Coordinates of C-alpha atoms and ligand atoms in Angstrom, one line a residue:
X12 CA 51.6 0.9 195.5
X13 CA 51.6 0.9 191.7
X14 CA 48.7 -0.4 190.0
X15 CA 51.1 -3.0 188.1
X16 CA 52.7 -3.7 191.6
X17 CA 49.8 -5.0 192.9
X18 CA 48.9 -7.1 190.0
X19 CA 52.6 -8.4 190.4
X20 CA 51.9 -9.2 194.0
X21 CA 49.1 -10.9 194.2
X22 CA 50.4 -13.0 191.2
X23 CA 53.1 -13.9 193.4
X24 CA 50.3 -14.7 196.5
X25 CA 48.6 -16.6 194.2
X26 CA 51.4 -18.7 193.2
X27 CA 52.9 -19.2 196.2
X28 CA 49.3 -20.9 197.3
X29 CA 49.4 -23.3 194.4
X30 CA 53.4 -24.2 195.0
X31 CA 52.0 -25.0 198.8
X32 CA 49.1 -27.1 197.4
X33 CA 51.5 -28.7 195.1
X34 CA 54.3 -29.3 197.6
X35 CA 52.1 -31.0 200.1
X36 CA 53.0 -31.1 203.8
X37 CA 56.6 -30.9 204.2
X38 CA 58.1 -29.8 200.8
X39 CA 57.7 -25.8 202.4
X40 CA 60.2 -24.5 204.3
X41 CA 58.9 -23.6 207.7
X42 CA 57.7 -20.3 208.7
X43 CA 60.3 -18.3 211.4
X44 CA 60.2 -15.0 212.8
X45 CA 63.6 -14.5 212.1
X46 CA 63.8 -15.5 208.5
X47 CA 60.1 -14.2 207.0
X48 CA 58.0 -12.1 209.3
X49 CA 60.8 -10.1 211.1
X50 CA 62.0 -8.5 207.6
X51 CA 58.2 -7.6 207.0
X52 CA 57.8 -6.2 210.4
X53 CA 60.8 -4.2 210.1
X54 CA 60.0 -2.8 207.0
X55 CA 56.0 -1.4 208.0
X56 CA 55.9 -2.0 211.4
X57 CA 58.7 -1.0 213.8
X58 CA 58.7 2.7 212.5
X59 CA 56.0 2.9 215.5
X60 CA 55.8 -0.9 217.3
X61 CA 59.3 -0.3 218.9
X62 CA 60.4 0.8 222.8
X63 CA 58.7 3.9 223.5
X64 CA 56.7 5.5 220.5
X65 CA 53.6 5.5 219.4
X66 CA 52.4 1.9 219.8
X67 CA 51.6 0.1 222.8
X68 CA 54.4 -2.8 222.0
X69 CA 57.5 -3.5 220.2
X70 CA 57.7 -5.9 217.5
X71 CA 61.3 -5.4 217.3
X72 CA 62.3 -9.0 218.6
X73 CA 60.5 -12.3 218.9
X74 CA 60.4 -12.1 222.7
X75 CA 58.3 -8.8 222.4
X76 CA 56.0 -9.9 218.9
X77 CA 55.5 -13.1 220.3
X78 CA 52.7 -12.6 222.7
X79 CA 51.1 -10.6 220.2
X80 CA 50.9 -12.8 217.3
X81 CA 47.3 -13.3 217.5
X82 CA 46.8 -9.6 217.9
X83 CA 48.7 -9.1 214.6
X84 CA 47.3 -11.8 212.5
X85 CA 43.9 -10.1 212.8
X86 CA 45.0 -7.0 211.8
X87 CA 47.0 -7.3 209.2
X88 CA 44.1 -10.0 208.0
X89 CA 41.0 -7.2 208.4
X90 CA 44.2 -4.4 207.6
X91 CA 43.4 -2.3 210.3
X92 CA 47.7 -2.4 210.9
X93 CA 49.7 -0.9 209.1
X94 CA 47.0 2.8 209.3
X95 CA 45.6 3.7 206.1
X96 CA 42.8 5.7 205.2
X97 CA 43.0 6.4 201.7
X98 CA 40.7 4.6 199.4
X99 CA 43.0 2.5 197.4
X100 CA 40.9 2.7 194.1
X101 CA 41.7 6.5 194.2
X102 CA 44.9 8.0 193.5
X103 CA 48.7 6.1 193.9
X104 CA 50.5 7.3 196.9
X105 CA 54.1 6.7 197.6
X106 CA 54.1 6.8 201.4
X107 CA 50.9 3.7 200.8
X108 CA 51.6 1.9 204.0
X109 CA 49.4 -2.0 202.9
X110 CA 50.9 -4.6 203.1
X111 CA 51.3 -7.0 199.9
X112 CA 48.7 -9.8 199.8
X113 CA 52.0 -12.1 200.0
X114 CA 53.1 -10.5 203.4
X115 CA 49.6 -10.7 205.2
X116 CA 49.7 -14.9 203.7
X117 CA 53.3 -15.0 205.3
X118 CA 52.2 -13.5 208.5
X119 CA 49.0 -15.7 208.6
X120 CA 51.2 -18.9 207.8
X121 CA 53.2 -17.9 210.5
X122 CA 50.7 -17.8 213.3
X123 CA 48.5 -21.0 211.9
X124 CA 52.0 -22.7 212.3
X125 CA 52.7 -21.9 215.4
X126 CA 54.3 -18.8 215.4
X127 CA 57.9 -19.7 215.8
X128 CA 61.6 -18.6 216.4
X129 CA 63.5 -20.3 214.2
X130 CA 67.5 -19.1 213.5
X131 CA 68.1 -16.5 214.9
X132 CA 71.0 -16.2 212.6
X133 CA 68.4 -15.4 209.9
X134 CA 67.1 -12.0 211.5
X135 CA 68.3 -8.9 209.0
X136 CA 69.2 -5.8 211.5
X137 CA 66.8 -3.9 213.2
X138 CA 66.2 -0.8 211.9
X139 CA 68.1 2.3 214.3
X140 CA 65.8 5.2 215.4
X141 CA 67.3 8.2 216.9
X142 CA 66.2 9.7 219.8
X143 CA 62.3 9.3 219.0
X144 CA 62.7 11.1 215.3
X145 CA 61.2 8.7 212.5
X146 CA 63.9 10.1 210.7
X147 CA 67.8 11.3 210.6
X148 CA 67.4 15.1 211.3
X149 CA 70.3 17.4 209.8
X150 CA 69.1 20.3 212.5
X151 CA 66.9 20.3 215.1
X152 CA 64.9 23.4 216.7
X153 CA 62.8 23.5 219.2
X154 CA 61.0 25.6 221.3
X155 CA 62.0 26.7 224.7
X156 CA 60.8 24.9 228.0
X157 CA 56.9 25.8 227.8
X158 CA 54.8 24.8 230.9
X159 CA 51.8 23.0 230.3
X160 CA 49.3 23.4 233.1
X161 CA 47.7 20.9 235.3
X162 CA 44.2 21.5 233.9
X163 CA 45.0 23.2 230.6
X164 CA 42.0 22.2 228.9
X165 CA 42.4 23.2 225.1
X166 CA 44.9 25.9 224.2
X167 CA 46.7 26.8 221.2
X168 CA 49.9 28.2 222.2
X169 CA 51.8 29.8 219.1
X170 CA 55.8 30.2 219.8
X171 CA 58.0 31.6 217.3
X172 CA 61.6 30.1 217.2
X173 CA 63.8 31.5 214.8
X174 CA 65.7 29.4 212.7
X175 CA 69.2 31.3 212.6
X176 CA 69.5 30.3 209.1
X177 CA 72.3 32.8 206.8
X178 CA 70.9 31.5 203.6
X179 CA 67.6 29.6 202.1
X180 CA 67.7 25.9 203.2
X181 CA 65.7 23.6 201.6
X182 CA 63.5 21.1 203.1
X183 CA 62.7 17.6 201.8
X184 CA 61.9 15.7 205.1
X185 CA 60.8 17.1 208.6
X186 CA 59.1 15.8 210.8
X187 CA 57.1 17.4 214.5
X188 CA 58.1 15.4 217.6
X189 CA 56.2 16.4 220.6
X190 CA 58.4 17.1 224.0
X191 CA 55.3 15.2 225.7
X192 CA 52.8 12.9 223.6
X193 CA 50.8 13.2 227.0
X194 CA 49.6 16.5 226.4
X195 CA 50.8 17.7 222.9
X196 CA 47.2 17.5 221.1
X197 CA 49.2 18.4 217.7
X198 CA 51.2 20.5 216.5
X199 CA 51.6 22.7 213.3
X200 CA 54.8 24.2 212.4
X201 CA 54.6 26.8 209.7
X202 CA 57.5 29.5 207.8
X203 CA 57.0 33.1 208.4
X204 CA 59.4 35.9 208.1
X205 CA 60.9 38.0 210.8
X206 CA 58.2 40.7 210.5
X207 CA 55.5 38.9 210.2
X208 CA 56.0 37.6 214.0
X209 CA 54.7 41.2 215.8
X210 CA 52.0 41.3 213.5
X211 CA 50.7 37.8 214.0
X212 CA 51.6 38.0 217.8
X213 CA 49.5 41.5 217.8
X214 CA 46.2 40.0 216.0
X215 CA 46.3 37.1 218.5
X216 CA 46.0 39.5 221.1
X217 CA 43.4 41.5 219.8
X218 CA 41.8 38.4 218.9
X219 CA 41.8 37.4 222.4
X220 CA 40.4 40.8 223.3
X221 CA 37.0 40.2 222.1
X222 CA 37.9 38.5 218.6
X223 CA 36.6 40.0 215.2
X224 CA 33.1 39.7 213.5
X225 CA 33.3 36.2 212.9
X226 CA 35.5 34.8 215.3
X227 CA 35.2 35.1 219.6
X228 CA 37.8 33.4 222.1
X229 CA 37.9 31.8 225.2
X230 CA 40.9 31.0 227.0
X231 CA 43.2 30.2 224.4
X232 CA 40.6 29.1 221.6
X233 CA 39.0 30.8 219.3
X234 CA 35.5 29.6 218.1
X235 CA 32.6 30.7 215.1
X236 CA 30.0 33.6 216.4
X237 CA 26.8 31.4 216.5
X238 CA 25.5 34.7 214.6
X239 CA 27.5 33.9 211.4
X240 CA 25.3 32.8 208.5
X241 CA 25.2 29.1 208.2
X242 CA 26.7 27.7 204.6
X243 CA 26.5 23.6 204.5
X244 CA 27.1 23.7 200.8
X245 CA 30.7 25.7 200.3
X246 CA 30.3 25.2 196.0
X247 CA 27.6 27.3 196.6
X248 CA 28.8 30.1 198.2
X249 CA 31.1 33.1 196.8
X250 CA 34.0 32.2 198.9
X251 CA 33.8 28.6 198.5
X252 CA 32.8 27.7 202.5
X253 CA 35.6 30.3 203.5
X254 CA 35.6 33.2 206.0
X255 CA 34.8 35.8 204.3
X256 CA 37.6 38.5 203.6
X257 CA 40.0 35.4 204.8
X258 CA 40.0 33.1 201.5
X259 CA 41.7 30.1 201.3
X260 CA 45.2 30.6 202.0
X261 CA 48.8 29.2 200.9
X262 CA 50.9 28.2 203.8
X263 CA 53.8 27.2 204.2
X264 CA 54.2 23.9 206.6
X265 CA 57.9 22.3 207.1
X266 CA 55.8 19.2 208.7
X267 CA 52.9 18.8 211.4
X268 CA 52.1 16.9 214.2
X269 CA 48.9 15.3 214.4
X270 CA 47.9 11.8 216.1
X271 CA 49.2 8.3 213.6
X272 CA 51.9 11.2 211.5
X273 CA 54.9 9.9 210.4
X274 CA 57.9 12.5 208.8
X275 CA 57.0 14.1 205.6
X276 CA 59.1 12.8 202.9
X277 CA 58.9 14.9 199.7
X278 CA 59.5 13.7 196.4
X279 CA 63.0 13.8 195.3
X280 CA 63.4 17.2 193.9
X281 CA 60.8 18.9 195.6
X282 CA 61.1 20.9 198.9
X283 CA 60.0 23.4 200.7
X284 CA 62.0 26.6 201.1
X285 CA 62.8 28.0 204.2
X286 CA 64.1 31.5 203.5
X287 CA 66.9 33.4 205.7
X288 CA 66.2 34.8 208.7
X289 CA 62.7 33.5 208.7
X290 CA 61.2 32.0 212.1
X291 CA 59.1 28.8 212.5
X292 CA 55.9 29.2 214.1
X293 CA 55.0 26.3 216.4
X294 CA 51.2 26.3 216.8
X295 CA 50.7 24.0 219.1
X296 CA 47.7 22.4 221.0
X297 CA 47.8 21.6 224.5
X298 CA 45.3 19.4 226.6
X299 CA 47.0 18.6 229.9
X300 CA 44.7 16.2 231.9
X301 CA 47.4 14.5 234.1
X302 CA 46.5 16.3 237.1
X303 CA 50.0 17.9 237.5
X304 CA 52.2 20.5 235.0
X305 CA 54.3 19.3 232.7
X306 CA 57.2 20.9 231.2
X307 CA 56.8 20.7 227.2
X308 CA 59.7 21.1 224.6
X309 CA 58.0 20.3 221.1
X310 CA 60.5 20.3 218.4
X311 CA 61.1 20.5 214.5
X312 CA 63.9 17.9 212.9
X313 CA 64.7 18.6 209.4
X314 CA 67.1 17.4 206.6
X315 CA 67.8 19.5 204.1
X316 CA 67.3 18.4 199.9
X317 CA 70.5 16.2 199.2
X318 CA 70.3 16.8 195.1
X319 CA 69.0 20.1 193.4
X320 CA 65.4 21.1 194.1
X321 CA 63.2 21.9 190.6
X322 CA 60.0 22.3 192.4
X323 CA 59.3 24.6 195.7
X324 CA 56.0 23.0 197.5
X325 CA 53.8 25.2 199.4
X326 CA 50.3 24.2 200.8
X327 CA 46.3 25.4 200.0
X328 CA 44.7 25.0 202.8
X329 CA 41.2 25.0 201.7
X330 CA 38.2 25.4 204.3
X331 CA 34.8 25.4 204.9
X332 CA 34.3 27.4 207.9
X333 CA 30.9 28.5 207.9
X334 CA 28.9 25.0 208.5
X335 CA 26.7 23.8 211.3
X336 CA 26.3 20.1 211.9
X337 CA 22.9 19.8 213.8
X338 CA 22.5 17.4 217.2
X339 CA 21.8 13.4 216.4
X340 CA 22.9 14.1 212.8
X341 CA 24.5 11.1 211.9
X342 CA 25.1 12.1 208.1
X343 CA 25.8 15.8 208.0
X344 CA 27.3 17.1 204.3
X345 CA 29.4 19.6 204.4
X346 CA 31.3 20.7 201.0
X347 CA 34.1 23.4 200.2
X348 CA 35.1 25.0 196.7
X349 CA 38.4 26.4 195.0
X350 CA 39.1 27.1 191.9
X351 CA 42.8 27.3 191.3
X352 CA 44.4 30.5 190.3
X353 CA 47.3 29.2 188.2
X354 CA 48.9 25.8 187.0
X355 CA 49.7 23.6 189.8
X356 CA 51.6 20.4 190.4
X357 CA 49.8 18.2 192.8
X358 CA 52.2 17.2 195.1
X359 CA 49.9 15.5 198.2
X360 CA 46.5 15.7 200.1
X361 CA 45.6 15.6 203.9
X362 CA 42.4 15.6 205.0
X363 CA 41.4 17.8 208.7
X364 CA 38.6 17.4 210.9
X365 CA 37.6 16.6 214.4
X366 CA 36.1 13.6 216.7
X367 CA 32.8 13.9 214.4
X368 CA 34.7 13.5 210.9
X369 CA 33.4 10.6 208.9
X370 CA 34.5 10.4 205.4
X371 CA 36.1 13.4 202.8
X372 CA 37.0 13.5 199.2
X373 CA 38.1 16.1 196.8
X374 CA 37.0 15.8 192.9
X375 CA 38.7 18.1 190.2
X376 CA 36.4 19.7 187.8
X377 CA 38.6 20.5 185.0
X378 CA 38.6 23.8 182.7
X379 CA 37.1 21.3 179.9
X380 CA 34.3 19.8 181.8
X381 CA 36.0 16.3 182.5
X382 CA 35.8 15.0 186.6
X383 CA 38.3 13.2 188.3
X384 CA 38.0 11.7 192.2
X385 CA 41.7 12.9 193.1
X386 CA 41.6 11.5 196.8
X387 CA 38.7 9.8 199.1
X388 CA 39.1 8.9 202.8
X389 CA 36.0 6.9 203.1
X390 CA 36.1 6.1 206.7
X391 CA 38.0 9.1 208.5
X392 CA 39.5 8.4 211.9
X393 CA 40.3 11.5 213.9
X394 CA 43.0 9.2 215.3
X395 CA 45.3 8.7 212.3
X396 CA 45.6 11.7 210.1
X397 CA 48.1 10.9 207.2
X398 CA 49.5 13.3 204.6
X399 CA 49.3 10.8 201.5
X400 CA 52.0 11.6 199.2
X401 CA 51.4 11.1 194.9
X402 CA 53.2 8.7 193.7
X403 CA 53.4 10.7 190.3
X404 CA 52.7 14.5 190.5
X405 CA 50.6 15.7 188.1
X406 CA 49.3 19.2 186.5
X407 CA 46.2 20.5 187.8
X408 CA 45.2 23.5 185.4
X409 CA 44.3 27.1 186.2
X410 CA 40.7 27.1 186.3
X411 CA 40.1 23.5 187.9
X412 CA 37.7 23.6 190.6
X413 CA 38.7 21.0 193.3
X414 CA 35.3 20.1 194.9
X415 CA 35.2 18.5 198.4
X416 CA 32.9 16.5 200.2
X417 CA 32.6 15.5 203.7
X418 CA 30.5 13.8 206.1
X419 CA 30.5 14.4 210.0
X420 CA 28.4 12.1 212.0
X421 CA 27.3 14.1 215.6
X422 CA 24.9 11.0 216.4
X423 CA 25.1 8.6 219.3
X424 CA 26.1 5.8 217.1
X425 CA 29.9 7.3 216.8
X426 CA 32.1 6.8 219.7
X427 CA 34.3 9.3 219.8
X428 CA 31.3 11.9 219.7
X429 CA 32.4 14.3 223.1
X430 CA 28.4 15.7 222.9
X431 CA 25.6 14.5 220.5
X432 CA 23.3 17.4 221.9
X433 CA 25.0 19.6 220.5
X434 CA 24.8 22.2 217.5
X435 CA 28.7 22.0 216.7
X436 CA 30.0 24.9 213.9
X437 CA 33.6 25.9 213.7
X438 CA 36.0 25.7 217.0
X439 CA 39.6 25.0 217.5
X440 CA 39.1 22.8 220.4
X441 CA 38.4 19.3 219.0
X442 CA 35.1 19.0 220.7
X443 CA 34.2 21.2 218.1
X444 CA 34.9 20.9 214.4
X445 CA 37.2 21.8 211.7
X446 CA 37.1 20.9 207.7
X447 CA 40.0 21.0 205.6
X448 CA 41.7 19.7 202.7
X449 CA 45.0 20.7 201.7
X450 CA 46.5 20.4 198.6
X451 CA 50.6 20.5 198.6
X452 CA 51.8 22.1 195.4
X453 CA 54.2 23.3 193.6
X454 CA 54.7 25.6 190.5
X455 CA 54.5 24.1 187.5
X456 CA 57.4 25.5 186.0
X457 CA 60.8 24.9 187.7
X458 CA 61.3 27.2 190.2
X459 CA 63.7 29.9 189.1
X460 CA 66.8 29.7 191.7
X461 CA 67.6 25.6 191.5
X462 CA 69.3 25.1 195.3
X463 CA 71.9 23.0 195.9
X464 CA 70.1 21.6 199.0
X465 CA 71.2 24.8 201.4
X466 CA 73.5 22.9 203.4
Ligands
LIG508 C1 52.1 4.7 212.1 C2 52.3 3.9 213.2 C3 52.0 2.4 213.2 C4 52.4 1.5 212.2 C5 53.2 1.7 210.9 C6 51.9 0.2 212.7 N1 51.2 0.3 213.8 FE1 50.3 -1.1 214.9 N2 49.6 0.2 216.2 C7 50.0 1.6 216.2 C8 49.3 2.2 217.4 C9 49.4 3.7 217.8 C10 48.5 1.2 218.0 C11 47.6 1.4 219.2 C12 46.4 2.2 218.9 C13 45.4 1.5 218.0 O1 45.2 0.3 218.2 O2 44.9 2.1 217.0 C14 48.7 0.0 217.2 C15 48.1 -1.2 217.5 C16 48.4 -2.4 216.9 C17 47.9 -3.7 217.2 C18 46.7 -3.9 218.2 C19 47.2 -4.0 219.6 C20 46.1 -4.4 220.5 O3 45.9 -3.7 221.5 O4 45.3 -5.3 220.1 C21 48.5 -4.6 216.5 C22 48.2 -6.1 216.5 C23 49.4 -3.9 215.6 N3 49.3 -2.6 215.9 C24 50.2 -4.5 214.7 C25 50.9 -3.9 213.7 C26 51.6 -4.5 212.6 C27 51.7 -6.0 212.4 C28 52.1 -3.5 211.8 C29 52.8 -3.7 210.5 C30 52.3 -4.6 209.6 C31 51.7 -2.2 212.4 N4 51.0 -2.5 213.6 C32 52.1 -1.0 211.9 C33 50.8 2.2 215.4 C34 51.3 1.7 214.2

């Protein structure tokens, strides 16, 4: 939401109090489902409240919102619903899921009024989704039938499905739909060429076979030697909180699944390239507690740019992987550093941690000295990890140091704390923990072959 849009809106919330006031009892048109609040659910709502996704109702009709009128007054009221875990005083972000002061009064009036039908005439049509995608896919690949055991605690799984593709495509919106939401932790699908598959399959495995000199596995998980020196304070450290001899990395990531995601929708004109021949890597994270095996087919949808790309987006994924967050600690600080190599655009930000995230933000220290917050999620929620998307990319310069800052709380105070007792460093499986910010950039200048959306 543009600055000036909001000041627009609440102008309009504002006025539309003092025409009430002035109009008195019975000059204002009734409030109906089908006329006001079923265009407003429609539009921020239904993406996840209808038949089978995400949510635990449909809002789709006014037999199904009915009941939960209520239920939705308070949280559009306290704005718990629609998600949204970006501080709004930091950064414009096209995919910004608020509501308008005007829709939250609307809904309100609607409840306080008794919540009712009205003409059904008056409802606009329902959005259409397809098959569970939050989006129209052009292709779809997914991987082949994987069993899940009963019991499968935490394992990463990485399947490699190869695209097929006879020429570059181009993505601007994908999005990771798990086969089974039951036991489909998340999902990460990333690009990687044909010969890179043996290579990555091989470390893996030797991985598995008694890991490296910073990393041990069990089962399917890999997990921080306790031995490796602790660094809290990543801007202090050469490698900025990474590995060492492991950096912080570019990847390339069509679209993830992780819980509260919805499709990644680039910017028009910027996409992310998928070359020929290359395969999609599905990590993917499997808990099965259902006390029987499953049969999981997690898969990518993509469409393909429509108008000419200018600007191919990759990700940093920057980490500190070298913390420790000590038992009870309900404030632990951990921070990471990177200072980028070239000119970037800045294209959009996700924060990643685990059950004891509590609050991240990255600042830019700029080549001349100046700071700027570029993105702040003050209260984290493990549940609902967004990729916020700028509203208006903009130039980071070679040399700015992008500073972040996070807290983890491992007291007894946060809820969804699987162990307070314990010492917690870095671990795949989400009862341990993970920092990251990534940064999805492209190259400042144009990138050199302009596609023609590969389809
Ligand atoms: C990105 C997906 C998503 C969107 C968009 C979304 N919701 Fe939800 N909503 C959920 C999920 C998942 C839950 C259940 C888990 C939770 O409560 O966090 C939920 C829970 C709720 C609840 C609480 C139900 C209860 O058990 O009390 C209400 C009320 C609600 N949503 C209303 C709305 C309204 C109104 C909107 C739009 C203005 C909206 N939601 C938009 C996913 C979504």
């Amino acid at each position: 939401m543009a600055m000036a849009g909001a000041v627009v809106r609440m102008a309009m919330a504002l006025g539309w109090c003092a025409l009430a006031a002035a109009g008195g009892t019975g000059a204002k048109p009734e409030v109906t489902f089908s006329r006001d609040v079923a265009p407003i659910f429609y539009r921020n709502c239904v993406v996840c409240h209808h038949p089978n996704d995400v949510a635990p109702m449909s809002l789709v009709t006014y037999k199904d919102a009915r009941p939960w009128a209520a239920a939705v007054r308070e949280a559009v009221a306290k704005r718990t619903m629609p998600p949204w875990h970006a501080d709004p005083s930091v950064g414009v972000f096209r995919n910004d899921a608020r509501l308008a002061p005007a829709d939250i009064a609307t809904i309100e009036e609607w409840v306080k009024s008794g919540a009712k039908e009205g003409n059904p005439a008056d409802l606009p049509p329902a959005p259409v989704f397809h098959d569970g995608w939050h989006m129209q896919p052009d292709v779809v690949l997914a991987i082949p039938p994987e069993q899940v055991a009963s019991g499968a605690q935490d394992e990463y799984e990485y399947i490699y499905v190869p695209t097929g593709f006879t020429e570059d495509k181009w993505v601007q919106v994908a999005e990771v739909l798990p086969g089974d939401r039951r036991v489909v932790h998340h999902a990460t699908v990333s690009v990687v060429s044909a010969d890179a598959v043996p290579k990555s399959q091989a470390n893996r495995e030797k991985s598995a076979a008694g890991g490296n000199k910073y990393r041990y596995t069990t089962g399917k998980v890999q997990h921080l030697r306790p031995e490796v020196p602790v660094v809290d304070d990543g801007c202090a450290d050469a490698g900025g909180g990474a590995l060492p001899g492991e950096g912080q990395y570019v990847n390339r990531v069509p679209a993830i699944y992780l819980p509260g995601h919805l499709p990644e929708v680039r910017p028009p004109g910027y996409a992310l390239k998928i070359p020929a021949g290359s395969y999609l890597q599905f990590q993917i994270h499997y808990s099965n507690r259902l006390g029987k095996t499953v049969t999981d087919r997690t898969a990518i949808g993509i469409q393909f740019a429509r108008e000419p790309v200018t600007h191919e987006v990759a990700q940093y994924e920057i980490w500190n992987n070298l913390f420790l967050i000590p038992p009870g600690d309900g404030d632990h600080r951990v921070t990471s550093c990177f200072t980028l190599p070239k000119d970037v655009t800045a294209v959009a930000y996700t924060a990643h941690m685990h059950y004891r995230g509590k609050s991240m933000k990255t600042e830019a220290i700029y080549p001349d000295g100046r700071h700027e917050m570029l993105f702040s999620v003050p209260k984290y929620d493990f549940h609902w990890q967004e990729t916020y998307f700028l509203e208006r990319q903009f130039v980071l310069p070679k040399g700015t140091k992008l500073v972040t800052t996070a807290y983890f709380d491992n007291s007894v105070n946060n809820p969804l704390n699987p162990n307070p007792a314990k010492a917690i460093r870095w671990g795949e499986p989400s009862d341990e923990e993970m920092m990251g910010f990534w940064l999805a950039f492209s190259d400042v200048s144009p990138a050199g072959e302009r596609a023609s959306g590969g389809r």
